[in-house]
PDB file of C-alpha atoms and ligand atoms in Angstrom:
ATOM      1  CA  MET A  13      -8.483 -19.657   6.065  1.00 92.00           C
ATOM      2  CA  TYR A  14      -6.057 -19.374   3.126  1.00 96.00           C
ATOM      3  CA  SER A  15      -8.804 -18.726   0.571  1.00 96.00           C
ATOM      4  CA  GLY A  16     -10.508 -16.180   2.848  1.00 97.00           C
ATOM      5  CA  LEU A  17      -7.254 -14.274   3.345  1.00 98.00           C
ATOM      6  CA  VAL A  18      -6.437 -14.178  -0.373  1.00 98.00           C
ATOM      7  CA  HIS A  19      -9.921 -12.809  -1.113  1.00 97.00           C
ATOM      8  CA  ALA A  20      -9.665 -10.229   1.661  1.00 98.00           C
ATOM      9  CA  HIS A  21      -6.181  -9.180   0.479  1.00 98.00           C
ATOM     10  CA  SER A  22      -7.303  -9.060  -3.154  1.00 98.00           C
ATOM     11  CA  GLY A  23     -10.532  -7.106  -2.502  1.00 98.00           C
ATOM     12  CA  LEU A  24      -8.963  -4.719  -0.013  1.00 98.00           C
ATOM     13  CA  ARG A  25      -6.567  -3.608  -2.751  1.00 98.00           C
ATOM     14  CA  TRP A  26      -9.408  -1.534  -4.240  1.00 98.00           C
ATOM     15  CA  ILE A  27     -10.200   0.212  -0.965  1.00 98.00           C
ATOM     16  CA  ALA A  28      -6.498   0.913  -0.431  1.00 98.00           C
ATOM     17  CA  LEU A  29      -6.095   2.203  -3.992  1.00 98.00           C
ATOM     18  CA  VAL A  30      -9.160   4.474  -3.869  1.00 98.00           C
ATOM     19  CA  LEU A  31      -8.027   5.921  -0.524  1.00 98.00           C
ATOM     20  CA  LEU A  32      -4.451   6.372  -1.771  1.00 98.00           C
ATOM     21  CA  VAL A  33      -5.556   8.168  -4.943  1.00 98.00           C
ATOM     22  CA  ALA A  34      -7.843  10.442  -2.887  1.00 98.00           C
ATOM     23  CA  ALA A  35      -5.091  11.146  -0.335  1.00 98.00           C
ATOM     24  CA  VAL A  36      -2.439  11.884  -2.989  1.00 98.00           C
ATOM     25  CA  GLY A  37      -4.839  14.126  -4.939  1.00 98.00           C
ATOM     26  CA  THR A  38      -5.810  15.995  -1.774  1.00 98.00           C
ATOM     27  CA  GLY A  39      -2.225  16.255  -0.550  1.00 98.00           C
ATOM     28  CA  ILE A  40      -0.854  17.635  -3.816  1.00 98.00           C
ATOM     29  CA  SER A  41      -3.713  20.071  -4.481  1.00 98.00           C
ATOM     30  CA  LYS A  42      -3.766  21.431  -0.925  1.00 98.00           C
ATOM     31  CA  TRP A  43       0.020  21.705  -0.920  1.00 98.00           C
ATOM     32  CA  GLN A  44      -0.106  23.724  -4.168  1.00 98.00           C
ATOM     33  CA  SER A  45      -3.002  25.935  -3.023  1.00 98.00           C
ATOM     34  CA  ARG A  46      -1.522  26.300   0.471  1.00 97.00           C
ATOM     35  CA  SER A  47      -4.854  25.289   2.011  1.00 97.00           C
ATOM     36  CA  GLN A  48      -5.704  24.569   5.622  1.00 98.00           C
ATOM     37  CA  TYR A  49      -5.312  21.161   7.234  1.00 98.00           C
ATOM     38  CA  THR A  50      -8.805  20.032   8.206  1.00 98.00           C
ATOM     39  CA  ASP A  51      -9.940  17.186  10.435  1.00 98.00           C
ATOM     40  CA  GLY A  52     -11.321  15.564   7.277  1.00 98.00           C
ATOM     41  CA  ASN A  53      -7.833  15.635   5.724  1.00 98.00           C
ATOM     42  CA  ARG A  54      -6.355  14.074   8.858  1.00 98.00           C
ATOM     43  CA  LYS A  55      -8.942  11.262   8.762  1.00 98.00           C
ATOM     44  CA  LEU A  56      -8.388  10.600   5.044  1.00 98.00           C
ATOM     45  CA  TYR A  57      -4.615  10.319   5.560  1.00 98.00           C
ATOM     46  CA  LEU A  58      -5.119   8.097   8.648  1.00 98.00           C
ATOM     47  CA  PHE A  59      -7.680   5.733   7.036  1.00 98.00           C
ATOM     48  CA  THR A  60      -5.343   5.373   4.055  1.00 98.00           C
ATOM     49  CA  LEU A  61      -2.508   4.351   6.405  1.00 98.00           C
ATOM     50  CA  ILE A  62      -4.800   1.854   8.186  1.00 98.00           C
ATOM     51  CA  SER A  63      -5.883   0.230   4.902  1.00 98.00           C
ATOM     52  CA  ILE A  64      -2.228  -0.156   3.925  1.00 98.00           C
ATOM     53  CA  HIS A  65      -1.198  -1.585   7.321  1.00 98.00           C
ATOM     54  CA  THR A  66      -4.074  -4.056   7.101  1.00 98.00           C
ATOM     55  CA  GLN A  67      -2.831  -5.205   3.667  1.00 98.00           C
ATOM     56  CA  PHE A  68       0.610  -5.520   5.207  1.00 98.00           C
ATOM     57  CA  ILE A  69      -0.619  -7.812   8.031  1.00 98.00           C
ATOM     58  CA  ILE A  70      -2.647 -10.036   5.674  1.00 98.00           C
ATOM     59  CA  GLY A  71       0.254 -10.120   3.191  1.00 98.00           C
ATOM     60  CA  LEU A  72       2.683 -11.170   5.939  1.00 98.00           C
ATOM     61  CA  ILE A  73       0.473 -14.125   6.872  1.00 98.00           C
ATOM     62  CA  LEU A  74       0.086 -15.077   3.183  1.00 98.00           C
ATOM     63  CA  LEU A  75       3.857 -15.047   2.834  1.00 98.00           C
ATOM     64  CA  PHE A  76       3.991 -18.051   5.186  1.00 97.00           C
ATOM     65  CA  ILE A  77       0.985 -20.027   3.953  1.00 98.00           C
ATOM     66  CA  SER A  78       0.689 -19.251   0.238  1.00 98.00           C
ATOM     67  CA  PRO A  79       1.597 -22.048  -2.204  1.00 97.00           C
ATOM     68  CA  LYS A  80       2.741 -19.290  -4.571  1.00 97.00           C
ATOM     69  CA  VAL A  81       5.627 -18.369  -2.246  1.00 97.00           C
ATOM     70  CA  ASN A  82       8.576 -20.712  -2.591  1.00 97.00           C
ATOM     71  CA  PHE A  83      12.116 -19.471  -2.161  1.00 96.00           C
ATOM     72  CA  SER A  84      13.693 -22.562  -3.696  1.00 96.00           C
ATOM     73  CA  MET A  85      11.885 -22.122  -7.020  1.00 95.00           C
ATOM     74  CA  LEU A  86      12.868 -18.552  -7.846  1.00 96.00           C
ATOM     75  CA  SER A  87      13.800 -19.441 -11.432  1.00 95.00           C
ATOM     76  CA  GLU A  88      10.073 -19.721 -12.147  1.00 95.00           C
ATOM     77  CA  LYS A  89       8.365 -16.412 -12.808  1.00 95.00           C
ATOM     78  CA  LEU A  90       5.269 -17.033 -10.641  1.00 96.00           C
ATOM     79  CA  TYR A  91       7.243 -17.966  -7.522  1.00 97.00           C
ATOM     80  CA  ARG A  92       9.789 -15.198  -8.060  1.00 98.00           C
ATOM     81  CA  PHE A  93       7.025 -12.635  -8.476  1.00 98.00           C
ATOM     82  CA  TYR A  94       5.225 -13.416  -5.200  1.00 98.00           C
ATOM     83  CA  SER A  95       8.277 -14.430  -3.146  1.00 98.00           C
ATOM     84  CA  VAL A  96      10.517 -11.512  -4.137  1.00 98.00           C
ATOM     85  CA  GLU A  97       9.080  -8.817  -6.399  1.00 98.00           C
ATOM     86  CA  HIS A  98       5.607  -8.327  -4.847  1.00 98.00           C
ATOM     87  CA  THR A  99       6.911  -8.581  -1.288  1.00 98.00           C
ATOM     88  CA  THR A 100       9.911  -6.266  -1.749  1.00 98.00           C
ATOM     89  CA  GLY A 101       7.975  -3.656  -3.746  1.00 98.00           C
ATOM     90  CA  MET A 102       5.149  -3.576  -1.189  1.00 98.00           C
ATOM     91  CA  LEU A 103       7.504  -3.460   1.814  1.00 98.00           C
ATOM     92  CA  ILE A 104       9.244  -0.372   0.380  1.00 98.00           C
ATOM     93  CA  ALA A 105       5.900   1.241  -0.532  1.00 98.00           C
ATOM     94  CA  ILE A 106       4.473   0.614   2.958  1.00 98.00           C
ATOM     95  CA  ALA A 107       7.628   2.004   4.574  1.00 98.00           C
ATOM     96  CA  LEU A 108       7.362   5.176   2.442  1.00 98.00           C
ATOM     97  CA  ILE A 109       3.682   5.641   3.309  1.00 98.00           C
ATOM     98  CA  THR A 110       4.281   5.092   7.041  1.00 98.00           C
ATOM     99  CA  ILE A 111       7.226   7.527   7.042  1.00 98.00           C
ATOM    100  CA  GLY A 112       5.110  10.077   5.142  1.00 98.00           C
ATOM    101  CA  TYR A 113       2.225   9.743   7.603  1.00 98.00           C
ATOM    102  CA  SER A 114       4.515  10.007  10.591  1.00 98.00           C
ATOM    103  CA  ARG A 115       6.433  13.048   9.292  1.00 98.00           C
ATOM    104  CA  SER A 116       3.223  14.754   8.172  1.00 98.00           C
ATOM    105  CA  LYS A 117       1.685  14.195  11.603  1.00 98.00           C
ATOM    106  CA  ARG A 118       4.674  15.810  13.306  1.00 98.00           C
ATOM    107  CA  ALA A 119       5.000  18.741  10.882  1.00 98.00           C
ATOM    108  CA  SER A 120       3.673  21.997  12.287  1.00 96.00           C
ATOM    109  CA  ASP A 121       2.357  23.891   9.282  1.00 97.00           C
ATOM    110  CA  ALA A 122      -0.496  22.851   6.983  1.00 98.00           C
ATOM    111  CA  THR A 123       1.375  23.160   3.670  1.00 98.00           C
ATOM    112  CA  THR A 124       4.213  20.911   4.892  1.00 98.00           C
ATOM    113  CA  LYS A 125       1.702  18.329   6.170  1.00 98.00           C
ATOM    114  CA  HIS A 126      -0.003  18.152   2.751  1.00 98.00           C
ATOM    115  CA  ARG A 127       3.307  18.181   0.853  1.00 98.00           C
ATOM    116  CA  LEU A 128       4.709  15.226   2.816  1.00 98.00           C
ATOM    117  CA  ILE A 129       1.538  13.212   2.119  1.00 98.00           C
ATOM    118  CA  GLY A 130       1.546  14.172  -1.574  1.00 98.00           C
ATOM    119  CA  ILE A 131       5.165  13.103  -2.042  1.00 98.00           C
ATOM    120  CA  PHE A 132       5.452  10.001   0.185  1.00 98.00           C
ATOM    121  CA  TYR A 133       1.972   8.581  -0.479  1.00 98.00           C
ATOM    122  CA  GLY A 134       2.447   9.434  -4.180  1.00 98.00           C
ATOM    123  CA  LEU A 135       5.690   7.436  -4.419  1.00 98.00           C
ATOM    124  CA  GLY A 136       4.065   4.613  -2.423  1.00 98.00           C
ATOM    125  CA  LEU A 137       1.083   4.585  -4.798  1.00 98.00           C
ATOM    126  CA  LEU A 138       3.336   4.281  -7.876  1.00 98.00           C
ATOM    127  CA  LEU A 139       5.261   1.390  -6.318  1.00 98.00           C
ATOM    128  CA  ILE A 140       2.050  -0.361  -5.298  1.00 98.00           C
ATOM    129  CA  LEU A 141       0.594  -0.015  -8.804  1.00 98.00           C
ATOM    130  CA  ALA A 142       3.813  -1.527 -10.189  1.00 98.00           C
ATOM    131  CA  SER A 143       3.853  -4.406  -7.658  1.00 98.00           C
ATOM    132  CA  ILE A 144       0.225  -5.586  -7.793  1.00 98.00           C
ATOM    133  CA  PRO A 145      -0.256  -8.953  -9.523  1.00 98.00           C
ATOM    134  CA  TRP A 146      -2.609  -7.618 -12.217  1.00 98.00           C
ATOM    135  CA  PRO A 147      -4.356 -10.453 -14.125  1.00 97.00           C
ATOM    136  CA  PHE A 148      -2.879  -9.241 -17.424  1.00 96.00           C
ATOM    137  CA  ARG A 149       0.626  -9.629 -15.946  1.00 94.00           C
ATOM    138  CA  ILE A 150       0.511 -12.644 -13.653  1.00 95.00           C
ATOM    139  CA  VAL A 151      -1.203 -15.887 -14.626  1.00 92.00           C
ATOM    140  CA  GLY A 152      -3.913 -16.939 -12.159  1.00 93.00           C
ATOM    141  CA  ALA A 153      -4.272 -13.574 -10.400  1.00 96.00           C
ATOM    142  CA  GLY A 154      -7.795 -12.169  -9.981  1.00 94.00           C
ATOM    143  CA  TRP A 155      -9.450  -8.743 -10.213  1.00 96.00           C
ATOM    144  CA  PHE A 156     -11.172  -8.994  -6.818  1.00 93.00           C
TER     145      PHE A 156
HETATM  146  C1  LIG B 228       4.627  -6.491   2.515  1.00 89.04           C
HETATM  147  C2  LIG B 228       3.363  -6.498   2.227  1.00 89.04           C
HETATM  148  C3  LIG B 228       2.706  -7.585   1.397  1.00 89.04           C
HETATM  149  C4  LIG B 228       2.978  -8.932   1.382  1.00 89.04           C
HETATM  150  C5  LIG B 228       4.027  -9.691   2.191  1.00 89.04           C
HETATM  151  C6  LIG B 228       2.079  -9.535   0.423  1.00 89.04           C
HETATM  152  C7  LIG B 228       2.027 -10.879   0.110  1.00 89.04           C
HETATM  153  C8  LIG B 228       1.228 -11.472  -0.838  1.00 89.04           C
HETATM  154  C9  LIG B 228       1.211 -12.866  -1.195  1.00 89.04           C
HETATM  155  C10 LIG B 228       2.069 -13.932  -0.546  1.00 89.04           C
HETATM  156  C11 LIG B 228       0.299 -13.043  -2.180  1.00 89.04           C
HETATM  157  C12 LIG B 228      -0.042 -14.368  -2.878  1.00 89.04           C
HETATM  158  C13 LIG B 228      -1.353 -14.911  -2.377  1.00 89.04           C
HETATM  159  C14 LIG B 228      -1.754 -16.135  -3.157  1.00 89.04           C
HETATM  160  O1  LIG B 228      -2.458 -15.990  -4.174  1.00 89.04           O
HETATM  161  O2  LIG B 228      -1.391 -17.243  -2.728  1.00 89.04           O
HETATM  162  C15 LIG B 228      -0.265 -11.749  -2.469  1.00 89.04           C
HETATM  163  C16 LIG B 228      -1.220 -11.512  -3.435  1.00 89.04           C
HETATM  164  C17 LIG B 228      -1.756 -10.271  -3.713  1.00 89.04           C
HETATM  165  N1  LIG B 228      -1.422  -9.084  -3.099  1.00 89.04           N
HETATM  166 FE1  LIG B 228      -0.084  -8.818  -1.613  1.00 89.04          FE
HETATM  167  N2  LIG B 228       1.270  -8.551  -0.096  1.00 89.04           N
HETATM  168  C18 LIG B 228       1.626  -7.344   0.462  1.00 89.04           C
HETATM  169  C19 LIG B 228       1.068  -6.118   0.192  1.00 89.04           C
HETATM  170  C20 LIG B 228       0.083  -5.868  -0.728  1.00 89.04           C
HETATM  171  C21 LIG B 228      -0.517  -4.577  -0.999  1.00 89.04           C
HETATM  172  C22 LIG B 228      -0.147  -3.275  -0.291  1.00 89.04           C
HETATM  173  C23 LIG B 228      -1.442  -4.749  -1.989  1.00 89.04           C
HETATM  174  C24 LIG B 228      -2.342  -3.773  -2.657  1.00 89.04           C
HETATM  175  C25 LIG B 228      -2.683  -2.601  -2.211  1.00 89.04           C
HETATM  176  C26 LIG B 228      -1.422  -6.153  -2.362  1.00 89.04           C
HETATM  177  C27 LIG B 228      -2.216  -6.743  -3.324  1.00 89.04           C
HETATM  178  C28 LIG B 228      -2.211  -8.086  -3.660  1.00 89.04           C
HETATM  179  C29 LIG B 228      -3.075  -8.669  -4.670  1.00 89.04           C
HETATM  180  C30 LIG B 228      -4.085  -7.903  -5.519  1.00 89.04           C
HETATM  181  C31 LIG B 228      -2.794 -10.040  -4.701  1.00 89.04           C
HETATM  182  C32 LIG B 228      -3.419 -11.075  -5.649  1.00 89.04           C
HETATM  183  C33 LIG B 228      -4.583 -11.800  -5.057  1.00 89.04           C
HETATM  184  C34 LIG B 228      -5.228 -12.644  -6.116  1.00 89.04           C
HETATM  185  O3  LIG B 228      -4.551 -13.442  -6.787  1.00 89.04           O
HETATM  186  O4  LIG B 228      -6.443 -12.517  -6.301  1.00 89.04           O
HETATM  187  N3  LIG B 228      -0.477  -6.807  -1.561  1.00 89.04           N
HETATM  188  N4  LIG B 228       0.300 -10.810  -1.628  1.00 89.04           N
HETATM  189  C1  LIG B 229       3.133  -5.881  11.996  1.00 89.04           C
HETATM  190  C2  LIG B 229       2.201  -5.015  11.667  1.00 89.04           C
HETATM  191  C3  LIG B 229       2.303  -3.529  11.775  1.00 89.04           C
HETATM  192  C4  LIG B 229       3.422  -2.726  11.897  1.00 89.04           C
HETATM  193  C5  LIG B 229       4.889  -3.133  11.953  1.00 89.04           C
HETATM  194  C6  LIG B 229       2.939  -1.348  11.983  1.00 89.04           C
HETATM  195  C7  LIG B 229       3.763  -0.244  12.138  1.00 89.04           C
HETATM  196  C8  LIG B 229       3.358   1.028  12.382  1.00 89.04           C
HETATM  197  C9  LIG B 229       4.198   2.178  12.633  1.00 89.04           C
HETATM  198  C10 LIG B 229       5.726   2.142  12.667  1.00 89.04           C
HETATM  199  C11 LIG B 229       3.405   3.254  12.850  1.00 89.04           C
HETATM  200  C12 LIG B 229       3.912   4.618  13.248  1.00 89.04           C
HETATM  201  C13 LIG B 229       3.476   5.757  12.448  1.00 89.04           C
HETATM  202  C14 LIG B 229       3.743   7.027  13.242  1.00 89.04           C
HETATM  203  O1  LIG B 229       4.919   7.376  13.396  1.00 89.04           O
HETATM  204  O2  LIG B 229       2.793   7.647  13.706  1.00 89.04           O
HETATM  205  C15 LIG B 229       2.046   2.804  12.737  1.00 89.04           C
HETATM  206  C16 LIG B 229       0.942   3.597  12.891  1.00 89.04           C
HETATM  207  C17 LIG B 229      -0.360   3.145  12.797  1.00 89.04           C
HETATM  208  N1  LIG B 229      -0.787   1.877  12.454  1.00 89.04           N
HETATM  209 FE1  LIG B 229       0.388   0.302  12.096  1.00 89.04          FE
HETATM  210  N2  LIG B 229       1.577  -1.338  11.888  1.00 89.04           N
HETATM  211  C18 LIG B 229       1.129  -2.646  11.773  1.00 89.04           C
HETATM  212  C19 LIG B 229      -0.175  -3.097  11.661  1.00 89.04           C
HETATM  213  C20 LIG B 229      -1.284  -2.288  11.757  1.00 89.04           C
HETATM  214  C21 LIG B 229      -2.646  -2.738  11.643  1.00 89.04           C
HETATM  215  C22 LIG B 229      -3.087  -4.190  11.406  1.00 89.04           C
HETATM  216  C23 LIG B 229      -3.433  -1.655  11.809  1.00 89.04           C
HETATM  217  C24 LIG B 229      -4.927  -1.512  11.812  1.00 89.04           C
HETATM  218  C25 LIG B 229      -5.777  -2.315  11.225  1.00 89.04           C
HETATM  219  C26 LIG B 229      -2.573  -0.508  12.035  1.00 89.04           C
HETATM  220  C27 LIG B 229      -2.979   0.785  12.265  1.00 89.04           C
HETATM  221  C28 LIG B 229      -2.162   1.849  12.527  1.00 89.04           C
HETATM  222  C29 LIG B 229      -2.629   3.176  12.896  1.00 89.04           C
HETATM  223  C30 LIG B 229      -4.068   3.573  13.112  1.00 89.04           C
HETATM  224  C31 LIG B 229      -1.505   3.980  13.050  1.00 89.04           C
HETATM  225  C32 LIG B 229      -1.452   5.478  13.351  1.00 89.04           C
HETATM  226  C33 LIG B 229      -1.489   5.834  14.771  1.00 89.04           C
HETATM  227  C34 LIG B 229      -1.392   7.351  14.842  1.00 89.04           C
HETATM  228  O3  LIG B 229      -2.395   8.042  14.621  1.00 89.04           O
HETATM  229  O4  LIG B 229      -0.300   7.826  15.105  1.00 89.04           O
HETATM  230  N3  LIG B 229      -1.263  -0.926  11.976  1.00 89.04           N
HETATM  231  N4  LIG B 229       2.041   1.451  12.453  1.00 89.04           N
END
């Protein structure tokens, strides 16, 4: 179960990242051009939120079963990264994305809906990019 979850969590990063980049690009360009809010836009923003919430659930389980999470060995880079830095960065990013989705959903005009996605998902994307254990940063991390 552990190995399956790590692979799911690692592979799903790409789906989440592609959706996030598409959502941020759409949000910012439609905010700037003051375009309409289509059903396609709504689905893109929703599927992006779902991919992020799914990462959140899998990550939460990994937090309890991963051998790379150990709060009594925080002086070692690997344990500190997964136990503190990855978890905190992702929690803040997921909160920003959920707040952005929720506020965008409740906003009444199209430009505001796109602007909220562009800003909140954009900040979330930057934090996620900075918190992913990229193989060139963290020993033992994979690309997929
Ligand atoms: C609060 C939310 C999250 C928690 C608690 C969490 C937790 C974890 C933990 C404990 C690991 C270590 C697994 C191991 O190798 O033993 C891990 C690895 C990883 N996480 Fe997260 N995660 C979260 C969100 C995310 C998000 C949003 C992404 C990307 C969109 C992400 C991408 C990754 C990747 C790429 C790995 C490395 C997997 C590998 O080594 O191949 N995580 N996460
Ligand atoms: C402990 C885990 C989770 C927490 C704490 C959580 C939290 C939230 C919150 C606070 C919202 C509200 C956004 C709003 O104001 O509309 C939300 C929306 C949503 N979440 Fe999650 N979520 C979790 C797991 C998941 C999972 C695993 C999925 C799907 C695979 C998911 C799918 C959704 C969807 C589809 C919505 C949007 C509903 C709508 O259209 O309003 N969530 N979630």
